[in-house]
Coordinates of C-alpha atoms in Angstrom, one line a residue:
Chain A
X17 CA 83.4 127.1 96.9
X18 CA 79.6 125.6 97.0
X19 CA 77.9 128.5 95.7
X20 CA 80.6 128.5 92.9
X21 CA 79.5 125.0 91.9
X22 CA 76.2 125.8 91.9
X23 CA 77.0 128.6 89.6
X24 CA 78.8 126.8 87.1
X25 CA 75.7 124.1 87.3
X26 CA 73.2 126.5 86.5
X27 CA 75.1 128.1 83.8
X28 CA 75.6 125.0 82.0
X29 CA 72.3 123.6 82.6
X30 CA 70.7 126.9 81.1
X31 CA 73.1 127.1 78.5
X32 CA 71.9 123.3 77.5
X33 CA 68.2 124.5 77.6
X34 CA 68.7 127.5 75.6
X35 CA 70.4 125.8 72.9
X36 CA 67.9 123.0 72.6
X37 CA 65.1 125.7 71.9
X38 CA 67.4 127.2 69.5
X39 CA 67.9 124.3 67.5
X40 CA 66.8 124.7 64.0
X41 CA 64.7 121.8 62.6
X42 CA 66.2 120.0 60.0
X43 CA 64.9 120.7 56.5
X44 CA 63.1 117.4 55.2
X45 CA 65.2 116.5 52.3
X46 CA 63.6 115.5 49.1
X47 CA 66.0 114.5 46.6
X48 CA 68.2 111.9 48.5
X49 CA 67.6 108.7 47.0
X50 CA 70.1 107.2 44.4
X51 CA 72.9 109.5 44.6
X52 CA 73.1 109.5 48.4
X53 CA 73.2 105.8 48.3
X54 CA 76.1 105.6 45.5
X55 CA 78.1 108.2 48.3
X56 CA 77.7 106.0 50.7
X57 CA 79.2 103.1 49.1
X58 CA 82.0 104.9 47.8
X59 CA 82.6 106.5 51.3
X60 CA 82.4 103.0 52.6
X61 CA 85.0 101.7 50.3
X62 CA 87.2 104.8 50.9
X63 CA 87.2 104.2 54.7
X64 CA 89.2 101.0 54.1
X65 CA 91.6 102.7 51.7
X66 CA 92.0 105.8 54.5
X67 CA 92.9 103.0 57.5
X68 CA 95.5 101.4 55.0
X69 CA 97.1 104.5 53.4
X70 CA 96.2 107.9 55.2
X71 CA 95.3 106.7 58.8
X72 CA 99.0 106.6 60.0
X73 CA 99.5 110.0 59.8
X74 CA 96.2 111.9 59.8
X75 CA 94.7 109.1 62.7
X76 CA 91.6 107.3 63.4
X77 CA 89.8 110.6 64.2
X78 CA 91.0 112.4 61.1
X79 CA 92.2 114.7 63.8
X80 CA 96.0 114.6 62.4
X81 CA 99.0 115.2 65.0
X82 CA 99.7 118.7 66.3
X83 CA 102.9 120.5 64.7
X84 CA 103.4 117.5 61.8
X85 CA 100.4 116.0 60.1
X86 CA 97.3 118.4 59.5
X87 CA 93.5 117.9 60.5
X88 CA 91.1 116.7 58.1
X89 CA 88.4 118.3 60.1
X90 CA 86.6 121.2 58.6
X91 CA 89.4 122.1 56.4
X92 CA 88.9 123.6 53.2
X93 CA 91.0 121.7 51.3
X94 CA 89.0 118.6 52.3
X95 CA 85.4 120.2 52.0
X96 CA 86.5 122.8 49.3
X97 CA 87.6 122.6 45.6
X98 CA 87.6 118.9 44.3
X99 CA 90.8 119.6 41.6
X100 CA 92.9 121.2 44.3
X101 CA 91.8 118.2 46.7
X102 CA 92.5 115.5 44.1
X103 CA 96.0 117.1 43.0
X104 CA 97.0 116.9 46.8
X105 CA 96.6 113.1 46.8
X106 CA 98.2 112.6 43.1
X107 CA 101.2 114.8 44.1
X108 CA 101.6 115.0 47.9
X109 CA 102.2 118.5 49.5
X110 CA 105.2 119.9 51.2
X111 CA 104.7 123.6 51.5
X112 CA 104.4 126.3 54.5
X113 CA 100.8 126.5 54.3
X114 CA 98.5 127.6 57.0
X115 CA 95.8 124.8 57.6
X116 CA 92.8 126.9 60.0
X117 CA 95.6 128.5 61.4
X118 CA 98.5 126.1 61.9
X119 CA 101.7 124.9 60.0
X120 CA 102.5 121.3 59.8
X121 CA 106.0 120.3 59.0
X122 CA 106.0 116.9 57.7
X123 CA 105.3 116.5 54.2
X124 CA 102.4 114.3 52.5
X125 CA 103.8 112.0 49.7
X126 CA 102.1 111.6 46.3
X127 CA 99.7 109.3 46.3
X128 CA 99.6 108.3 42.7
X129 CA 100.0 104.6 43.3
X130 CA 96.3 104.2 44.3
X131 CA 93.8 103.8 41.4
X132 CA 91.4 106.2 40.0
X133 CA 88.4 104.7 42.0
X134 CA 90.3 104.4 45.5
X135 CA 91.3 108.2 45.0
X136 CA 87.6 108.8 44.6
X137 CA 86.5 106.7 47.3
X138 CA 89.2 107.6 50.0
X139 CA 88.2 111.5 49.3
X140 CA 84.4 111.0 49.2
X141 CA 84.8 109.2 52.6
X142 CA 87.0 112.0 54.2
X143 CA 84.3 114.5 52.7
X144 CA 81.7 113.1 54.7
X145 CA 83.5 111.7 57.8
X146 CA 84.7 113.6 61.0
X147 CA 81.7 115.7 61.2
X148 CA 82.3 116.7 57.1
X149 CA 79.8 117.6 54.4
X150 CA 80.8 117.6 51.1
X151 CA 79.9 116.1 47.4
X152 CA 81.2 113.1 46.1
X153 CA 84.7 112.7 44.1
X154 CA 84.4 110.5 40.8
X155 CA 86.8 108.4 39.4
X156 CA 86.6 110.2 36.1
X157 CA 87.1 113.4 37.9
X158 CA 90.4 111.7 39.1
X159 CA 91.6 110.4 36.0
X160 CA 91.1 114.0 34.3
X161 CA 93.5 115.4 36.6
X162 CA 96.3 112.5 36.5
X163 CA 99.0 112.7 33.8
Chain B
X9 CA 72.4 135.2 80.4
X10 CA 75.5 137.5 79.9
X11 CA 75.4 138.4 83.3
X12 CA 76.1 134.7 84.1
X13 CA 79.1 134.5 81.6
X14 CA 80.8 137.5 83.4
X15 CA 80.3 135.7 86.7
X16 CA 81.8 132.5 85.4
X17 CA 84.5 134.3 84.0
X18 CA 85.2 136.2 87.0
X19 CA 85.5 132.9 88.4
X20 CA 87.9 131.3 86.6
X21 CA 91.1 132.8 87.5
X22 CA 90.2 131.8 91.3
X23 CA 89.5 128.2 89.8
X24 CA 92.8 128.1 88.1
X25 CA 94.9 129.7 91.3
X26 CA 92.8 127.0 93.3
X27 CA 94.0 124.1 91.2
X28 CA 97.5 125.3 91.5
X29 CA 97.7 125.7 95.1
X30 CA 96.0 121.9 95.3
X31 CA 98.9 121.0 93.7
X32 CA 101.1 122.7 95.9
X33 CA 99.7 121.2 98.9
X34 CA 100.5 117.9 97.3
X35 CA 97.0 116.7 97.1
X36 CA 96.6 116.0 93.4
X37 CA 100.1 117.3 92.3
X38 CA 98.8 118.8 89.4
X39 CA 97.3 115.8 87.9
X40 CA 100.7 114.0 87.7
X41 CA 101.6 110.5 88.8
X42 CA 104.7 110.3 90.5
X43 CA 106.9 108.0 92.7
X44 CA 106.2 108.5 96.6
X45 CA 107.7 111.3 98.4
X46 CA 107.6 113.5 95.0
X47 CA 105.2 116.7 94.7
X48 CA 104.1 118.6 91.6
X49 CA 102.8 122.1 91.1
X50 CA 102.0 123.9 87.9
X51 CA 104.0 127.2 88.2
X52 CA 103.0 129.1 85.0
X53 CA 100.3 128.0 82.4
X54 CA 99.3 129.1 78.5
X55 CA 103.1 130.5 77.8
X56 CA 102.6 129.0 74.2
X57 CA 104.1 126.5 72.5
X58 CA 107.0 125.9 75.4
X59 CA 110.1 123.8 73.8
X60 CA 112.7 123.5 76.0
X61 CA 113.6 125.6 79.0
X62 CA 116.6 126.7 81.2
X63 CA 116.5 127.8 85.1
X64 CA 119.3 130.3 86.3
X65 CA 120.8 129.9 89.6
X66 CA 118.7 132.5 91.1
X67 CA 115.3 130.7 89.8
X68 CA 114.5 132.6 86.9
X69 CA 112.8 130.1 84.0
X70 CA 113.7 131.2 80.3
X71 CA 111.4 129.2 77.9
X72 CA 111.8 128.9 74.0
X73 CA 108.5 129.0 72.2
X74 CA 108.4 127.3 69.1
X75 CA 106.2 129.7 67.5
X76 CA 106.3 133.7 68.5
X77 CA 103.8 134.7 71.0
X78 CA 102.6 138.4 71.0
X79 CA 105.8 138.8 69.2
X80 CA 108.0 137.2 71.6
X81 CA 110.0 133.9 71.1
X82 CA 111.8 133.7 74.6
X83 CA 109.7 133.7 77.7
X84 CA 111.1 134.6 81.2
X85 CA 109.1 133.6 84.1
X86 CA 110.0 134.6 87.5
X87 CA 108.5 134.3 91.0
X88 CA 108.5 137.5 92.5
X89 CA 107.1 136.8 96.0
X90 CA 108.8 133.6 97.1
X91 CA 105.5 131.5 96.6
X92 CA 107.0 129.4 94.0
X93 CA 104.5 130.5 91.2
X94 CA 105.8 132.7 88.3
X95 CA 103.8 135.6 88.9
X96 CA 105.9 137.6 86.7
X97 CA 106.3 137.2 83.0
X98 CA 108.0 139.3 80.2
X99 CA 109.6 138.0 76.6
X100 CA 112.3 139.1 74.0
X101 CA 113.5 137.3 70.9
X102 CA 111.8 137.7 67.7
X103 CA 112.6 133.9 66.9
X104 CA 110.4 130.7 67.2
X105 CA 112.7 127.8 67.9
X106 CA 113.7 125.0 70.3
X107 CA 117.0 125.1 71.8
X108 CA 117.9 127.1 75.0
X109 CA 120.6 126.7 77.5
X110 CA 122.7 129.0 80.1
X111 CA 126.4 128.1 80.1
X112 CA 129.2 130.4 81.9
X113 CA 127.6 133.7 81.8
X114 CA 125.8 133.4 78.7
X115 CA 122.1 132.3 77.5
X116 CA 122.1 130.5 74.0
X117 CA 119.1 130.2 71.9
X118 CA 118.0 128.8 68.7
X119 CA 115.9 129.5 66.0
X120 CA 115.4 126.5 63.4
X121 CA 118.5 127.8 61.9
X122 CA 120.4 130.0 63.9
X123 CA 122.1 129.7 67.0
X124 CA 122.0 133.2 69.6
X125 CA 123.6 134.3 72.3
X126 CA 122.9 136.8 75.2
X127 CA 125.4 138.1 77.7
X128 CA 124.0 137.8 81.7
X129 CA 124.6 140.1 84.4
X130 CA 125.9 138.9 87.9
X131 CA 122.0 138.0 88.5
X132 CA 122.0 135.8 85.2
X133 CA 119.6 138.7 83.6
X134 CA 120.0 139.3 79.8
X135 CA 121.9 142.3 79.7
X136 CA 120.4 143.2 76.3
X137 CA 117.4 141.2 75.4
X138 CA 117.0 143.1 71.7
X139 CA 120.6 142.6 70.5
X140 CA 122.0 139.0 70.7
X141 CA 125.3 137.8 69.0
X142 CA 124.6 135.6 66.2
X143 CA 127.1 132.7 66.6
X144 CA 125.8 130.0 64.3
X145 CA 123.9 130.8 60.9
X146 CA 122.8 128.9 58.0
X147 CA 121.7 125.7 59.2
X148 CA 119.5 123.6 57.1
X149 CA 115.9 123.9 58.0
X150 CA 113.6 122.1 55.3
X151 CA 110.4 122.1 57.5
X152 CA 110.6 118.2 58.5
X153 CA 112.9 117.8 61.4
X154 CA 113.3 121.6 62.0
X155 CA 114.3 122.1 65.4
X156 CA 117.9 122.9 66.6
X157 CA 118.4 121.7 70.2
X158 CA 121.6 122.6 71.7
X159 CA 124.1 121.8 74.6
X160 CA 127.7 122.8 75.4
X161 CA 130.6 121.1 77.1
X162 CA 133.2 122.3 79.5
X163 CA 135.8 123.3 76.7
X164 CA 133.8 126.1 75.0
X165 CA 132.2 124.0 72.4
X166 CA 128.3 124.1 71.6
X167 CA 126.8 121.1 69.9
X168 CA 123.9 121.6 67.6
X169 CA 121.1 118.8 66.2
X170 CA 120.5 119.2 62.4
X171 CA 117.4 116.7 62.0
X172 CA 117.4 114.9 58.4
X173 CA 114.7 116.5 56.5
X174 CA 113.3 113.1 55.6
X175 CA 112.0 109.8 57.3
X176 CA 114.3 107.2 55.5
X177 CA 116.5 109.2 52.7
X178 CA 113.9 107.6 50.3
X179 CA 113.8 109.3 46.7
X180 CA 110.5 110.5 47.7
X181 CA 110.3 110.9 51.3
X182 CA 107.6 108.8 53.1
X183 CA 106.2 107.1 49.5
X184 CA 105.5 103.8 49.4
X185 CA 107.7 101.9 47.1
X186 CA 110.4 104.5 46.7
X187 CA 113.8 103.5 47.2
X188 CA 116.3 104.6 49.4
X189 CA 119.2 106.6 47.9
X190 CA 122.3 105.1 48.1
X191 CA 125.7 107.4 49.8
X192 CA 122.3 109.2 51.5
X193 CA 123.4 112.8 50.5
X194 CA 121.4 114.3 53.3
X195 CA 124.1 113.3 55.6
X196 CA 126.5 116.2 54.6
X197 CA 124.5 118.7 55.7
X198 CA 122.0 117.5 58.1
X199 CA 121.1 113.9 60.1
X200 CA 123.8 114.7 62.9
X201 CA 125.0 116.3 65.7
X202 CA 127.4 119.7 64.7
X203 CA 130.2 121.1 67.1
X204 CA 130.9 124.7 66.7
X205 CA 132.9 127.5 69.0
X206 CA 130.4 129.1 71.6
X207 CA 131.9 132.1 71.5
X208 CA 132.4 132.8 67.4
X209 CA 130.2 135.0 65.2
X210 CA 128.6 133.9 62.3
X211 CA 129.8 130.2 62.2
X212 CA 128.2 128.1 59.7
X213 CA 128.9 124.6 58.5
X214 CA 132.4 125.3 57.2
X215 CA 133.5 126.8 60.5
X216 CA 132.2 123.7 62.6
X217 CA 132.8 119.9 62.7
X218 CA 130.1 117.2 62.1
X219 CA 130.7 115.7 65.3
X220 CA 128.3 112.7 64.8
X221 CA 126.4 111.4 62.0
X222 CA 123.9 108.9 60.9
X223 CA 121.4 110.4 63.7
X224 CA 117.6 110.6 61.8
X225 CA 116.4 113.5 64.2
X226 CA 117.5 114.3 67.8
X227 CA 115.5 116.7 70.0
X228 CA 116.7 115.8 73.3
X229 CA 120.4 115.9 74.4
X230 CA 122.5 116.8 77.1
X231 CA 126.3 116.9 78.3
X232 CA 126.9 114.2 80.9
X233 CA 129.4 115.6 83.2
X234 CA 130.5 112.2 84.8
X235 CA 131.5 110.8 81.5
X236 CA 132.5 114.2 80.0
X237 CA 130.7 113.1 76.9
X238 CA 127.6 114.3 74.8
X239 CA 124.5 111.9 75.1
X240 CA 121.6 112.1 72.6
X241 CA 118.4 110.4 71.9
X242 CA 117.2 109.6 68.6
X243 CA 113.7 109.9 67.1
X244 CA 113.6 106.6 65.3
X245 CA 112.3 106.2 61.8
X246 CA 108.5 105.8 61.1
X247 CA 106.4 103.9 58.6
X248 CA 108.1 100.5 58.4
X249 CA 104.3 99.6 57.3
X250 CA 105.1 101.0 54.0
X251 CA 106.3 97.3 53.7
X252 CA 103.1 95.5 54.7
X253 CA 104.6 92.1 53.9
X254 CA 107.5 92.4 56.3
X255 CA 105.8 94.5 59.1
X256 CA 102.2 94.2 59.9
X257 CA 100.7 97.5 61.9
X258 CA 101.6 96.0 65.3
X259 CA 105.3 95.4 64.2
X260 CA 105.5 98.8 62.8
X261 CA 103.8 100.2 65.9
X262 CA 106.9 98.3 68.1
X263 CA 109.7 99.3 65.8
X264 CA 112.4 100.6 65.8
X265 CA 113.3 101.6 69.5
X266 CA 114.3 105.3 70.3
X267 CA 117.7 104.9 71.2
X268 CA 120.0 106.7 73.8
X269 CA 123.5 106.9 72.1
X270 CA 126.5 108.3 74.0
X271 CA 128.6 110.2 71.0
X272 CA 132.5 110.2 70.7
X273 CA 133.6 112.5 67.9
X274 CA 133.2 110.8 64.4
X275 CA 130.6 108.4 65.5
X276 CA 128.2 106.9 63.0
X277 CA 124.9 105.9 64.5
X278 CA 123.5 104.4 60.9
X279 CA 120.7 106.2 59.9
X280 CA 119.1 105.8 57.5
X281 CA 120.9 102.4 56.8
X282 CA 119.8 100.5 59.7
X283 CA 117.4 100.8 62.9
X284 CA 117.6 99.0 66.2
X285 CA 115.5 96.3 66.9
X286 CA 114.7 96.2 70.8
X287 CA 113.7 92.7 70.4
X288 CA 116.4 91.1 68.4
X289 CA 118.6 93.6 70.1
X290 CA 120.5 94.0 66.7
X291 CA 121.1 96.6 64.5
X292 CA 118.7 95.7 61.3
X293 CA 119.2 96.6 57.7
X294 CA 116.4 99.0 56.7
X295 CA 113.8 97.9 53.9
X296 CA 114.5 100.7 51.8
X297 CA 118.5 99.1 51.5
X298 CA 117.2 95.9 51.1
X299 CA 116.4 94.6 54.5
X300 CA 113.8 92.0 55.4
X301 CA 113.5 93.1 58.9
X302 CA 116.1 90.1 60.0
X303 CA 119.2 90.5 58.0
X304 CA 122.0 92.9 59.9
X305 CA 123.3 95.9 59.1
X306 CA 127.2 97.1 59.0
X307 CA 129.0 96.6 62.6
X308 CA 130.6 99.8 62.0
X309 CA 127.5 101.5 63.2
X310 CA 128.0 102.2 66.8
X311 CA 125.3 100.7 69.3
X312 CA 122.8 102.3 71.4
X313 CA 123.5 103.0 75.2
X314 CA 119.7 102.3 75.9
X315 CA 116.6 101.4 73.8
X316 CA 113.1 102.8 74.8
X317 CA 109.6 101.9 73.3
X318 CA 109.1 102.8 69.4
X319 CA 107.9 106.0 68.1
X320 CA 107.3 107.7 71.8
X321 CA 109.6 111.0 70.5
X322 CA 112.1 111.6 73.2
X323 CA 112.2 115.5 73.2
X324 CA 114.3 116.3 76.2
X325 CA 117.3 114.7 78.0
X326 CA 118.7 115.8 81.3
X327 CA 121.5 114.5 83.5
X328 CA 120.2 114.9 87.1
X329 CA 123.2 116.4 89.4
X330 CA 120.9 117.8 92.1
X331 CA 120.9 117.0 95.5
X332 CA 117.1 117.7 96.7
X333 CA 116.1 114.0 95.1
X334 CA 117.3 110.7 96.6
X335 CA 120.6 109.5 95.9
X336 CA 119.4 106.9 93.1
X337 CA 118.6 109.8 90.8
X338 CA 121.6 111.3 90.7
X339 CA 123.5 111.3 87.4
X340 CA 120.6 109.4 86.2
X341 CA 118.9 110.7 83.1
X342 CA 115.5 111.9 82.7
X343 CA 113.8 111.5 79.3
X344 CA 110.5 113.6 78.6
X345 CA 108.8 111.6 75.9
X346 CA 106.7 113.7 73.9
X347 CA 104.5 111.0 72.6
X348 CA 103.7 108.9 69.7
X349 CA 101.9 109.1 66.7
X350 CA 103.3 106.9 64.4
X351 CA 101.7 103.8 66.3
X352 CA 98.1 104.2 64.6
X353 CA 96.3 101.8 64.4
X354 CA 97.7 100.8 67.2
X355 CA 97.3 102.8 70.6
X356 CA 99.5 105.9 70.8
X357 CA 101.8 105.6 74.3
X358 CA 104.2 108.2 75.8
X359 CA 103.3 111.3 76.9
X360 CA 105.6 110.9 80.0
X361 CA 108.4 111.8 81.9
X362 CA 111.2 108.7 82.4
X363 CA 114.1 107.9 84.6
X364 CA 116.8 105.8 83.5
X365 CA 119.1 104.8 86.4
X366 CA 123.0 105.4 85.5
X367 CA 125.8 103.8 87.2
X368 CA 129.7 105.1 86.4
X369 CA 128.2 107.2 83.5
X370 CA 126.7 104.1 81.9
X371 CA 122.6 103.4 81.5
X372 CA 122.3 101.0 84.4
X373 CA 119.3 98.7 85.1
X374 CA 115.6 99.5 84.0
X375 CA 114.2 102.8 83.0
X376 CA 110.8 103.5 84.8
X377 CA 107.8 106.2 84.4
X378 CA 108.9 108.7 86.6
X379 CA 106.0 111.5 86.0
X380 CA 103.2 110.6 84.1
X381 CA 99.5 111.8 83.4
X382 CA 100.1 115.3 81.2
X383 CA 97.6 113.6 78.6
X384 CA 94.7 114.1 81.1
X385 CA 93.8 110.6 80.6
X386 CA 94.2 106.8 79.5
X387 CA 91.9 107.4 76.5
X388 CA 93.7 110.6 75.9
X389 CA 96.7 108.9 75.6
X390 CA 95.6 106.0 73.4
X391 CA 93.9 108.2 71.0
X392 CA 97.2 110.3 71.1
X393 CA 94.6 113.7 72.1
X394 CA 96.9 114.5 74.7
X395 CA 95.9 117.9 76.8
X396 CA 99.5 118.2 77.7
X397 CA 103.0 116.9 75.7
X398 CA 106.0 117.1 78.1
X399 CA 108.9 118.8 75.8
X400 CA 111.6 120.1 78.0
X401 CA 113.7 119.5 80.9
X402 CA 115.5 121.7 83.0
X403 CA 117.2 121.2 86.8
X404 CA 116.4 124.3 89.2
X405 CA 118.9 125.6 91.7
X406 CA 117.1 123.5 94.6
X407 CA 117.5 120.6 92.7
X408 CA 113.7 120.4 91.4
X409 CA 113.2 119.5 88.2
X410 CA 111.1 121.4 85.6
X411 CA 109.1 120.1 82.8
X412 CA 107.7 122.3 79.9
X413 CA 104.8 121.5 77.6
X414 CA 104.4 122.6 74.2
X415 CA 100.8 122.0 73.7
X416 CA 99.0 124.2 76.3
X417 CA 102.0 126.0 77.5
X418 CA 102.2 124.8 81.0
X419 CA 105.1 124.8 83.3
X420 CA 105.3 122.1 86.0
X421 CA 108.1 122.0 88.8
X422 CA 108.5 118.8 90.6
X423 CA 110.1 118.7 94.1
X424 CA 110.7 115.8 96.7
X425 CA 109.9 116.5 100.4
X426 CA 111.8 113.9 102.7
X427 CA 109.4 112.2 105.3

């Protein structure tokens, strides 16, 4: 047993070392500036919209609920096409679709009662929370899709 | 590097076995906290999304999986060498689902819209796993509350839950501000318990009877032999916080109770028009139907037999008829609470098995937590990131209690050793 524990320790510490050595240096971003601080402001407001309107189902960590409500972590719906994402918020979603390999049985109700800016903010927030990284959503983009 | 991995992999099985044996020795009870004198072991692991389960008199365990694993929806586990661990695993049934039960020489199992039965031989083995009889068909499955749990009485009837495909029968389900529908049309074909003949083929709604209505979603149900009556556990409604002026997040987390009902034919438990408030001990009119959090609903709806904390998701109910456990457990109820999600942002709760004492066929005294620790830690419970979620309960031939988990696919055996 002791030998075994030692082996585990050894494997993990060498793995840790290995990954440290391999970690690529983050490329210095030049363009940051104004647009990134706008994104931060919008995401900050979006966090509040999220807490009231989305958190009950998708949970505080964005991890969802197994079999019932999908996660918002690294899903193609969250970080992908903005038109599709905005449409989910405006119209809701109730279909047997696979989200990262699993299906979820609850319906997502339409959230068209939120204002354009609130939807833009909450989507900018989820696209940049829970380990996601994707561009901001703006109010005019939401307005365009609202009928 | 690679070599080390292989070494590690090679050791994994022995690690798992060591853990199981620890459980057996009663040292860590497979990570569960139990009343003194009880012990637990893991008898099978990673078998799939294990929903309900049944144990034959010979000790084989039959587990219904929510989704197919390697093309199989029912797993048979067997202990071939008598050490208590289920070392042999086979599968059959090409459908996912929840319900499974053994009665009078047949195994019954459900998909999310049908119920099948399989004839058993004198060793209670399924004779022909590939060609079951389809006894019930065409039950409504609109994704939400889709599972069809089953139990049987002693007169040749089978009872099937058909959950309401809705939270509170709003015009637009779960949408803030959407009103409740009058004369909720969902109740015609869902939101209740249907009774069918256990031996008749191809029955659908027209061949059965709506035994009880006004039940939002039942997953745990069992026939009580003392009362000769059906008992069910309802999953109470979610999202009272859609009405923030009436229910703040704390209230929405603590309301309504998860209720146990004793059902007689024709009973109406009142969903979606009322919910049960365990603090006021009253049936309160739902806010979608004009309620304000205080107004009482109609008295024509039945009262619960017992009430439990909100949103804990009772997924299994089992009346204990064995002789292994101490006397107080006899004819009492075990309830597996799958664990909450609709308590957020308040801490989540549940993920445990509860014991409800009974006397003369009625709940008697306070419920108590019987087996806890499935989630893995307090933090995992509170965030809802539970490792395991108790979902099914069954009694073994020796009177031990089996618990299934549909997250990791773990089967626990809980026994008692007199000291």
